[in-house]
PDB file of C-alpha atoms and ligand atoms in Angstrom:
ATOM      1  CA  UNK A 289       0.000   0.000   0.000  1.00 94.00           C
ATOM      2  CA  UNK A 290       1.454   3.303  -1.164  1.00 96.00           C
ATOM      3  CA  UNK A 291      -0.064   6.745   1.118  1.00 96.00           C
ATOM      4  CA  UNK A 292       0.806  10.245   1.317  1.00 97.00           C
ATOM      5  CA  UNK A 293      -0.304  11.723   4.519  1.00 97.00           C
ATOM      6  CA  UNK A 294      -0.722  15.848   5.007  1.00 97.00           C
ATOM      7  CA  UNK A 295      -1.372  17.616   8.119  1.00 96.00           C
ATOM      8  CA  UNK A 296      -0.235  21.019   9.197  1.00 95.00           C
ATOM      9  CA  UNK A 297       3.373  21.250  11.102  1.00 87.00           C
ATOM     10  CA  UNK A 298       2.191  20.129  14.556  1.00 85.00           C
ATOM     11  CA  UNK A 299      -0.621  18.009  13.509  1.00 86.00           C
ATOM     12  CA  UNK A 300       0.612  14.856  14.785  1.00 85.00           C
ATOM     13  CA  UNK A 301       1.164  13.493  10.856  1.00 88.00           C
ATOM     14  CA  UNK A 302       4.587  12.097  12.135  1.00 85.00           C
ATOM     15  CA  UNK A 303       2.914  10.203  14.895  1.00 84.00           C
ATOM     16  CA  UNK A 304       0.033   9.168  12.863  1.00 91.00           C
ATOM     17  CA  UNK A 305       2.743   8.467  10.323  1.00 90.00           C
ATOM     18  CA  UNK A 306       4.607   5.743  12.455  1.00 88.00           C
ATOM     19  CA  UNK A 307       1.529   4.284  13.694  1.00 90.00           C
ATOM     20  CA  UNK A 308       0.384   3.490   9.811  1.00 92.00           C
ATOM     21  CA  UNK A 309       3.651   2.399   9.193  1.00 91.00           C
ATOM     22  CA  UNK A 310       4.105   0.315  12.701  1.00 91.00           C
ATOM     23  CA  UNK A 311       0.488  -1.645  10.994  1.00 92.00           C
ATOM     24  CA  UNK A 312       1.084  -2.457   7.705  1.00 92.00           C
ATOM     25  CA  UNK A 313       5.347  -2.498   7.517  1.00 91.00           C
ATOM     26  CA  UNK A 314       5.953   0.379   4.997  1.00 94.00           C
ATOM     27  CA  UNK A 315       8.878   2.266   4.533  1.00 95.00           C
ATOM     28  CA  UNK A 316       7.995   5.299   6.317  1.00 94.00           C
ATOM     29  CA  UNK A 317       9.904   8.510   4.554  1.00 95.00           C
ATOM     30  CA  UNK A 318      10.159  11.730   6.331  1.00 94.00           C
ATOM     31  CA  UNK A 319      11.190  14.290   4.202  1.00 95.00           C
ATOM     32  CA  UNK A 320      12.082  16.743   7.119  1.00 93.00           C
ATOM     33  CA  UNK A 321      13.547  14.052   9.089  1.00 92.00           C
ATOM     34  CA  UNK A 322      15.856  13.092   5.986  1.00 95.00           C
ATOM     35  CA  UNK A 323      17.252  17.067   6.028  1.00 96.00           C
ATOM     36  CA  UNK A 324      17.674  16.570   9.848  1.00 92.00           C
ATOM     37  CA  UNK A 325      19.582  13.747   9.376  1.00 93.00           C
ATOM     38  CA  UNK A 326      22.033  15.409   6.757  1.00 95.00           C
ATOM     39  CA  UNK A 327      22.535  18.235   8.726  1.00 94.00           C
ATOM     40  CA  UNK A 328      23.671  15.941  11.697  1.00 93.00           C
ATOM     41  CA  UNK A 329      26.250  13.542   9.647  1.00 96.00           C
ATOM     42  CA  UNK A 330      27.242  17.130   7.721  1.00 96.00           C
ATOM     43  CA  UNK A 331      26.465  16.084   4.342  1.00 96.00           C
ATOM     44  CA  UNK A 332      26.180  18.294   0.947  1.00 95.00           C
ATOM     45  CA  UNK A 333      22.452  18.084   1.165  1.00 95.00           C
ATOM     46  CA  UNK A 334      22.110  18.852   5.013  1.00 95.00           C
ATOM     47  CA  UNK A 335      24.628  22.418   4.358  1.00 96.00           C
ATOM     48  CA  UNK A 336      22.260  23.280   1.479  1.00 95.00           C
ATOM     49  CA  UNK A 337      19.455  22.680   3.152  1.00 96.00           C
ATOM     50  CA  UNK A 338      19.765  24.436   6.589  1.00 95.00           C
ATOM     51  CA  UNK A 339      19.620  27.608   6.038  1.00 92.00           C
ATOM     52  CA  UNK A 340      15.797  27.098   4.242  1.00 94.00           C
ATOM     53  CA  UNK A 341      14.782  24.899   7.356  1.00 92.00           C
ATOM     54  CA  UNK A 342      15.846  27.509   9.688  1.00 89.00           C
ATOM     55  CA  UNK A 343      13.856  30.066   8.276  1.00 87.00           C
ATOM     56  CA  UNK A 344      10.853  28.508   8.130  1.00 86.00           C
ATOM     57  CA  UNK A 345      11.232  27.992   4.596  1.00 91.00           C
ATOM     58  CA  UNK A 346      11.027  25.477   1.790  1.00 94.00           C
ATOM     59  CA  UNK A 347      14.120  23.613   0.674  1.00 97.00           C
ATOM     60  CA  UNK A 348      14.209  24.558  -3.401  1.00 97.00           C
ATOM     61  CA  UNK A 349      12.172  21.989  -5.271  1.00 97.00           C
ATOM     62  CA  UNK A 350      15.831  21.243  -7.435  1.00 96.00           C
ATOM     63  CA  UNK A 351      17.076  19.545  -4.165  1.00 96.00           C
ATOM     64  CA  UNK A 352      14.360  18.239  -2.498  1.00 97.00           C
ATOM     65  CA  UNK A 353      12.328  16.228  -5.526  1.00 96.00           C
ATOM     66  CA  UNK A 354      14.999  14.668  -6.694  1.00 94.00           C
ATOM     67  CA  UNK A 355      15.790  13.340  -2.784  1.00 95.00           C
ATOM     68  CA  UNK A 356      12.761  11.681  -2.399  1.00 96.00           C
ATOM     69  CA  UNK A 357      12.169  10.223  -6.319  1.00 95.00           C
ATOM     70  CA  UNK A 358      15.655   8.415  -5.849  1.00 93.00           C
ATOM     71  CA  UNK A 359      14.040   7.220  -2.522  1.00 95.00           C
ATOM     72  CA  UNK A 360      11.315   5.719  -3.377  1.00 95.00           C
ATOM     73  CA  UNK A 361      13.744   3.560  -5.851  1.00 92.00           C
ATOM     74  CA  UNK A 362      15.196   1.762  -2.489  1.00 94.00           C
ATOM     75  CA  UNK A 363      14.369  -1.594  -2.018  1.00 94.00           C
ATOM     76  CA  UNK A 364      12.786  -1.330   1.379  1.00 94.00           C
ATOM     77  CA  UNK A 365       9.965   0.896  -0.730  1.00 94.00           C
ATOM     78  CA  UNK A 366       8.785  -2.038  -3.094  1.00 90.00           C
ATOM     79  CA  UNK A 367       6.866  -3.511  -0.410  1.00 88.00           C
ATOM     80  CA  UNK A 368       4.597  -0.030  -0.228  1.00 95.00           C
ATOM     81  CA  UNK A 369       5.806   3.528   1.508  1.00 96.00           C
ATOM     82  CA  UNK A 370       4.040   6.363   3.150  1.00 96.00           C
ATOM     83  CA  UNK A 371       5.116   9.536   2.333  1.00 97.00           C
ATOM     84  CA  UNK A 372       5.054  12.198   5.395  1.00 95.00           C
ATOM     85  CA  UNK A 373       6.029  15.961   4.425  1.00 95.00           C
ATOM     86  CA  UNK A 374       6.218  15.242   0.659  1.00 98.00           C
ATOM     87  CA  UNK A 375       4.581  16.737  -1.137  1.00 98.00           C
ATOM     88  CA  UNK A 376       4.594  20.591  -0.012  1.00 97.00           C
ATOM     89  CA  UNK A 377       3.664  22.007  -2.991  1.00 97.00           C
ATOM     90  CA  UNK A 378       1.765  22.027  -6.189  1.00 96.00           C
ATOM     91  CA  UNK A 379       4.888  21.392  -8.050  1.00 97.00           C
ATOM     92  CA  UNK A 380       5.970  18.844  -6.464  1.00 98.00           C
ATOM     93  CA  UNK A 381       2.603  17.040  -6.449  1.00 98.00           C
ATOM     94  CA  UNK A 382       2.923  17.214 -10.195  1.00 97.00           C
ATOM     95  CA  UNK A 383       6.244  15.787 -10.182  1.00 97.00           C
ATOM     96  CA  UNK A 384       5.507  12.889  -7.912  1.00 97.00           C
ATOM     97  CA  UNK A 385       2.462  11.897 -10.030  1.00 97.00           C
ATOM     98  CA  UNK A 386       4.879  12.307 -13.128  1.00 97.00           C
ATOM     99  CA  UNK A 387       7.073   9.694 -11.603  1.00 95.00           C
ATOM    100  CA  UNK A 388       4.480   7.289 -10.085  1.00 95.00           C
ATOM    101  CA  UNK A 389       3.002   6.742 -13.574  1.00 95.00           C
ATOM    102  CA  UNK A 390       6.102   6.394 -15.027  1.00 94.00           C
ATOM    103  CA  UNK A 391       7.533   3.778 -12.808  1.00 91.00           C
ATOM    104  CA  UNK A 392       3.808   2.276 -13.147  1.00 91.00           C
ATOM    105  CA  UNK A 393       3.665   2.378  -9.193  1.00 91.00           C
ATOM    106  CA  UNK A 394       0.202   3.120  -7.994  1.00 93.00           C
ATOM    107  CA  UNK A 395      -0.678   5.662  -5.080  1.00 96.00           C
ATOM    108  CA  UNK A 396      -3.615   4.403  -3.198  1.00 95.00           C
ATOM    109  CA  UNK A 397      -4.664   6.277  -0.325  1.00 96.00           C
ATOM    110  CA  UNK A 398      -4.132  10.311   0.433  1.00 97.00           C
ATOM    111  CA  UNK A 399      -4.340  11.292   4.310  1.00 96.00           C
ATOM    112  CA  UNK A 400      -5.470  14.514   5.080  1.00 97.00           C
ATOM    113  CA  UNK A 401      -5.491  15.234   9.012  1.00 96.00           C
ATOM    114  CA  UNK A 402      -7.747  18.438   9.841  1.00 96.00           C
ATOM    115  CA  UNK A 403      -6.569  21.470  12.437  1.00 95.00           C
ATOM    116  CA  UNK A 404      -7.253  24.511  13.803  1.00 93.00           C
ATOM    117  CA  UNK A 405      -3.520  26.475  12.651  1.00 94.00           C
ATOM    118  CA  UNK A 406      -3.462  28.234  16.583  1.00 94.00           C
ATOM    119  CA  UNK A 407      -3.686  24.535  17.953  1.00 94.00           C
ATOM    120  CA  UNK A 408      -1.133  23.303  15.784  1.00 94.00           C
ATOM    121  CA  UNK A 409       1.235  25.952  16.433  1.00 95.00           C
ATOM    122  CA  UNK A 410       1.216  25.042  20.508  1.00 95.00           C
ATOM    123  CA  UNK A 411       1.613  21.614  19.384  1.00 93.00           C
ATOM    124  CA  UNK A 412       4.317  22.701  17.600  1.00 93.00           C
ATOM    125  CA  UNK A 413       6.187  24.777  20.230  1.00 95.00           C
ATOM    126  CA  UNK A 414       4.955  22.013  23.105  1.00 95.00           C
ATOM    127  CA  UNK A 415       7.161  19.238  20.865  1.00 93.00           C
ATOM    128  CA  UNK A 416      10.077  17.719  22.642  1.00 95.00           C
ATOM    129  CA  UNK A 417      12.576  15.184  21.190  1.00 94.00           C
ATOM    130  CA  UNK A 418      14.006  12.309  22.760  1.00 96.00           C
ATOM    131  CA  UNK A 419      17.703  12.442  22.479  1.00 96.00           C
ATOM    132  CA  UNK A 420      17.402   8.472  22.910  1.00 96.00           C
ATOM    133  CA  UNK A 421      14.635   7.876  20.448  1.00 94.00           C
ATOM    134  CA  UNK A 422      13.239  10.871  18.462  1.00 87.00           C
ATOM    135  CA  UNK A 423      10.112   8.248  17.730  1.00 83.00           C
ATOM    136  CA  UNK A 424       8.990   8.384  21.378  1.00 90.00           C
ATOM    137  CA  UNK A 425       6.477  10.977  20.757  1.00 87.00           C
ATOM    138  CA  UNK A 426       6.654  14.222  24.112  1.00 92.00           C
ATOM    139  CA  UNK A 427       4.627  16.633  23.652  1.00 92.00           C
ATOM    140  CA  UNK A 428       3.563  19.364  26.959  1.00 94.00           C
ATOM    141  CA  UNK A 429       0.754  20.467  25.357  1.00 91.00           C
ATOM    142  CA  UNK A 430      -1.100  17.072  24.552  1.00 88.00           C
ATOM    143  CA  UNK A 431      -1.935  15.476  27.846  1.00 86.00           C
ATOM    144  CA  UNK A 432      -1.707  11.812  26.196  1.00 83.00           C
ATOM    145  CA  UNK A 433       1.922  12.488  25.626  1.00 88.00           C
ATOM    146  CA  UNK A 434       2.834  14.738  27.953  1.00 94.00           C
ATOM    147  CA  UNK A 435       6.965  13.742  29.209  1.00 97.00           C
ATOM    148  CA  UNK A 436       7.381  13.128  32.602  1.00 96.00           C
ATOM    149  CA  UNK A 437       8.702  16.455  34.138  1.00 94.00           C
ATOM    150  CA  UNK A 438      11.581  17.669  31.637  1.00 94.00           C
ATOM    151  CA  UNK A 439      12.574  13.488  30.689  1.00 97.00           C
ATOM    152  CA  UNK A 440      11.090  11.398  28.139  1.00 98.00           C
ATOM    153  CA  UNK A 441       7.355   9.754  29.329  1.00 96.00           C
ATOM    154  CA  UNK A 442       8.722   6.660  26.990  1.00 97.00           C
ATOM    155  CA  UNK A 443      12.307   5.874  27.788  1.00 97.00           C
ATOM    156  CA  UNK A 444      13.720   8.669  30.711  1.00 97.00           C
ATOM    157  CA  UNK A 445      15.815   9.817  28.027  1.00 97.00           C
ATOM    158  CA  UNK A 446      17.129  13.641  27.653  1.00 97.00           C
ATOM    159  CA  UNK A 447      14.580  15.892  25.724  1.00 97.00           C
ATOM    160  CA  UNK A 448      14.934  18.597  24.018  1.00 96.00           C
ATOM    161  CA  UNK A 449      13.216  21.170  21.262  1.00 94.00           C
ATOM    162  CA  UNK A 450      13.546  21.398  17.796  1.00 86.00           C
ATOM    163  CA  UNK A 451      15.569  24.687  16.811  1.00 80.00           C
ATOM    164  CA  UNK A 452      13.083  25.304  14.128  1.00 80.00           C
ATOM    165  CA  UNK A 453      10.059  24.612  16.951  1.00 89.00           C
ATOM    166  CA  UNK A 454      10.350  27.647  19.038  1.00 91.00           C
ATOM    167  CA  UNK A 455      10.314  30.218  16.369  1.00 90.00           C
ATOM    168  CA  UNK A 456       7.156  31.640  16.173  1.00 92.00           C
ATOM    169  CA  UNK A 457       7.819  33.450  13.207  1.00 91.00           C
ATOM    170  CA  UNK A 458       9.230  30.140  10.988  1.00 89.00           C
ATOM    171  CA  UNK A 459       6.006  28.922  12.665  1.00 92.00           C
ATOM    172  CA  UNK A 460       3.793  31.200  10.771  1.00 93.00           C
ATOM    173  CA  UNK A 461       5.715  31.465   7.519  1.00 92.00           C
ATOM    174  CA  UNK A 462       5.523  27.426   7.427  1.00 92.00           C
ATOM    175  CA  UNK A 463       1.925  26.964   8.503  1.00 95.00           C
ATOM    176  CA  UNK A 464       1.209  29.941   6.030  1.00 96.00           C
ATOM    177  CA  UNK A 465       2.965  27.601   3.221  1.00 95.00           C
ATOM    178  CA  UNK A 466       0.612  24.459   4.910  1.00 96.00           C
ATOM    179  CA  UNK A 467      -2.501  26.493   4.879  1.00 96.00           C
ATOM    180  CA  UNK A 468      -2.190  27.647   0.853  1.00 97.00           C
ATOM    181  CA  UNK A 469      -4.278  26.049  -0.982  1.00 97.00           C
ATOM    182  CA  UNK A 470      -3.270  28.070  -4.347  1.00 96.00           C
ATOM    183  CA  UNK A 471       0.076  26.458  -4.400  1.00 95.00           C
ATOM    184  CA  UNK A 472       1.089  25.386  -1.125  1.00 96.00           C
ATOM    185  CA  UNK A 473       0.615  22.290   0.840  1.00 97.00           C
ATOM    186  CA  UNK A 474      -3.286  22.215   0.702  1.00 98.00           C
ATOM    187  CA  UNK A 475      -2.728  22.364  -3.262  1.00 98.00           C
ATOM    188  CA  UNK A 476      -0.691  19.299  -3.051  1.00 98.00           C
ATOM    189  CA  UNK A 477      -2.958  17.642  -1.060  1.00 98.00           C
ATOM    190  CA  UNK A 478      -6.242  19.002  -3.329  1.00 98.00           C
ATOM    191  CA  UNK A 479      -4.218  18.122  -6.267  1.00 98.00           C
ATOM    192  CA  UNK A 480      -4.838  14.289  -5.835  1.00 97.00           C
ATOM    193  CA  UNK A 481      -8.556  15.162  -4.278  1.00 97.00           C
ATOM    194  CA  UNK A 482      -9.460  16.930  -7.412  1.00 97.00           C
ATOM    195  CA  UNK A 483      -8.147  14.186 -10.240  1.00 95.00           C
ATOM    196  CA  UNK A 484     -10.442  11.614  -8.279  1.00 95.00           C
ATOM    197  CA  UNK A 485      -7.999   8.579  -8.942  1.00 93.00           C
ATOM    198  CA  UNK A 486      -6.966   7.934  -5.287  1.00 95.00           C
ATOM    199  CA  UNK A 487      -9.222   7.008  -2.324  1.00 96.00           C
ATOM    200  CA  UNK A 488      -9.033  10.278  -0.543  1.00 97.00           C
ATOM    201  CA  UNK A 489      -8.940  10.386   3.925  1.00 96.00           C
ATOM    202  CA  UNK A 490      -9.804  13.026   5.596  1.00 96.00           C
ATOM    203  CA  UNK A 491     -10.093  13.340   9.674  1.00 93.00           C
ATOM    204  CA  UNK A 492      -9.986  15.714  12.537  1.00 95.00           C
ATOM    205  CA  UNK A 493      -6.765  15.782  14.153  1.00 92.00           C
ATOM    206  CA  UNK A 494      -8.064  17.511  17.283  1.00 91.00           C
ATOM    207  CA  UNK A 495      -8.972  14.427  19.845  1.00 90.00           C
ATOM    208  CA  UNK A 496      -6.028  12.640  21.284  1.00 83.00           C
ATOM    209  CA  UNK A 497      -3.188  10.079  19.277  1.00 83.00           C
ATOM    210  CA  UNK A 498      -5.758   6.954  20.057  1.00 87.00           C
ATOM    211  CA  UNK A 499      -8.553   8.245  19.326  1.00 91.00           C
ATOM    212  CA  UNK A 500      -7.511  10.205  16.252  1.00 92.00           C
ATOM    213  CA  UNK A 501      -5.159   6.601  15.004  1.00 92.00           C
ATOM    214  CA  UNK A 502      -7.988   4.839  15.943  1.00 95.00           C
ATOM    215  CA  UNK A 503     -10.193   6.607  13.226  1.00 95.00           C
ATOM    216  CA  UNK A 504      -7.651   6.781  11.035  1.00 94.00           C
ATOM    217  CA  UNK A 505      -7.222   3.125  11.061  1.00 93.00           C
ATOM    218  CA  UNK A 506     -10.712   2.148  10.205  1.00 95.00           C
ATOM    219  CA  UNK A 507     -10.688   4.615   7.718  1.00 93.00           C
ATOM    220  CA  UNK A 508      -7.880   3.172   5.602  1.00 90.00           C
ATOM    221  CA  UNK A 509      -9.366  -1.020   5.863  1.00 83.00           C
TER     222      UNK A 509
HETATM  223  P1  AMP B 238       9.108  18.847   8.892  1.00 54.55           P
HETATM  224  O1  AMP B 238       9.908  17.956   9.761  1.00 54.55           O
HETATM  225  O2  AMP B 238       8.182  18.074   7.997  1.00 54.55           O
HETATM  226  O3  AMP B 238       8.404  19.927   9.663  1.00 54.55           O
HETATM  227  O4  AMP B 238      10.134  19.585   7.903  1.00 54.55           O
HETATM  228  C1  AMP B 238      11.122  20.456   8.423  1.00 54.55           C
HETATM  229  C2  AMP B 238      11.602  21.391   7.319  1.00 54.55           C
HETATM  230  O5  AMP B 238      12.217  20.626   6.266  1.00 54.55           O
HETATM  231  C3  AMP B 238      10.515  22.194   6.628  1.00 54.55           C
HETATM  232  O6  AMP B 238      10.136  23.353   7.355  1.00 54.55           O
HETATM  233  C4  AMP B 238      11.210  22.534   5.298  1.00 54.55           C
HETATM  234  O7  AMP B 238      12.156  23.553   5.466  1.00 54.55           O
HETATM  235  C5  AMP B 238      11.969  21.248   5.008  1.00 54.55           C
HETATM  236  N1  AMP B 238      11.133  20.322   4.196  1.00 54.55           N
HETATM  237  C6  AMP B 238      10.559  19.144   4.605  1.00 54.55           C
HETATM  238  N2  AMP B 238       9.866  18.580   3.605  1.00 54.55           N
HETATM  239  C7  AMP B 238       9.992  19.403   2.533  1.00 54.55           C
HETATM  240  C8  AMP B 238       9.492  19.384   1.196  1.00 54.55           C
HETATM  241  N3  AMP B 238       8.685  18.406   0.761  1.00 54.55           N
HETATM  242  N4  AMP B 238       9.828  20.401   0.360  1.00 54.55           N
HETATM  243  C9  AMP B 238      10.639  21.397   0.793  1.00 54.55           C
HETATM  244  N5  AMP B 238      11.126  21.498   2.037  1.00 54.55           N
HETATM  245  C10 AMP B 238      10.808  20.514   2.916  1.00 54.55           C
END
C-alpha cells in the first residue's frame, strides 16, 4: 500500500505516520527528518538545506524532488511507503504523479489530518525530542503524551526542542505555506482530491493520538 499523509506542522502526521507504518510495515519517509539527518552527519544536502529549514522555509524543489524520487527507488519501498512531508507544494505534487506513472507504481490512499492552525502551532512549540529515540512521541501540550517532568514519558531519556520549533515566526511562515491552498501544501494535497484517482482520507486531528489513530485506522481497511 502506497499513502501520502498531510497535516499542518504540529498536527501529529509524524505520529500518525509511524503508527500506519508500525500496521502495515511500509517504509515510512520523512522528508524533514531526511534534512535533519544530513545536517547531523554534515552532508552536501544537510549544508544546502539548513539555512531554508531555519527560516521557516522550503528547501528549493531542485534539491528536495529529486531526494525523495531516488528514494522511493530503495528496495525497502517495493513492499509499499508512506510519504510524510512530501509533497509541499503544487509542483511537487505534479512531479511525484509524473514519476508514479512512469515507474507504473500506484498511489492508493491520500491522508489529510484536519486542524485549527493556533492549535497546531502550541503543538508545535509544546514538541520535545528524545535524544534516545526521536520516535517516542513528548509533547507538553497534549496530555496523552505529555513527558514526565523535563525526561522522556517513553524511555527517561534527555529531551529537548527542535531549533526550528520555538520560532514563532518560521512557525507562521511554514503553517502559512501548509494552509495555501493556491500552491502550497493544501494544493498538493487538493491536487490528488481533485483528479479523483486515489481514495481520498480526511479526519480531525483535534482528539487525542488513540482516538484520532484509531479513526484513522478504520478509515484506511
Ligand atoms: P518537517 O519535519 O516536515 O516539519 O520539515 C522540516 C523542514 O524541512 C521544513 O520546514 C522545510 O524547510 C523542510 N522540508 C521538509 N519537507 C519538505 C518538502 N517536501 N519540500 C521542501 N522542504 C521541505
Amino acid at each position: 500500500m502506497n499513502i501520502l499523509i498531510f497535516g499542518p506542522n504540529g498536527g501529529g502526521k509524524g505520529t500518525q505516520g509511524k503508527i500506519i507504518k508500525d500496521k502495515y510495515g511500509m517504509a515510512h519517509i520523512e522528508s524533514g527528518a531526511i534534512f535533519r539527518d544530513n545536517i547531523s552527519k554534515g552532508t552536501e544536502l544537510g549544508a544546502k538545506a539548513k539555512s531554508f529549514i531555519d527560516k521557516g522555509e522550503l528547501v528549493p524543489d531542485e534539491i528536495t524532488i529529486p531526494m525523495i524520487l531516488d528514494r522511493l527507488k530503495q528496495d525497502d519501498c517495493q513492499k509499499g511507503w508512506l510519504l510524510d512531508g512530501f509533497p509541499r507544494n503544487k509542483n511537487q505534487s505534479e512531479k511525484l504523479d509524473e514519476a508514479l506513472k512512469a515507474a507504473s507504481m500506484d498511489l492508493d490512499i491520500v491522508v489529510e489530518l484536519i486542524l485549527d492552525r493556533e492549535l497546531a502551532k502550541n503543538r508545535i512549540m509544546g514538541r520535545r525530542i528524545c535524544q534516545t529515540d526521536n520516535n517516542h512521541p513528548n509533547n507538553i501540550y497534549i496530555d496523552a503524551i505529555k513527558p514526565n517532568g523535563d525526561i522522556c514519558r517513553v524511555c527517561g531519556g534527555e529531551l529537548k526542542t527542535r531549533s526550528d520549533d520555538q520560532d514563532e515566526s518560521a512557525i507562521s511562515k511554514r503553517h502559512n505555506i501548509y494552509y495555501d491552498t493556491d500552491t502550497g501544501t493544501l494544493a498538493a494535497a487538493y491536487y490528488f482530491k481533485d483528479k479523483g484517482e486515489v481514495k481520498y482520507v480526511t479526519l480531525d486531528g483535534t482528539p487525542g493520538v488513540k482516538e484520532v489513530s484509531e479513526e484513522l485506522l478504520s478509515k484506511l481497511q
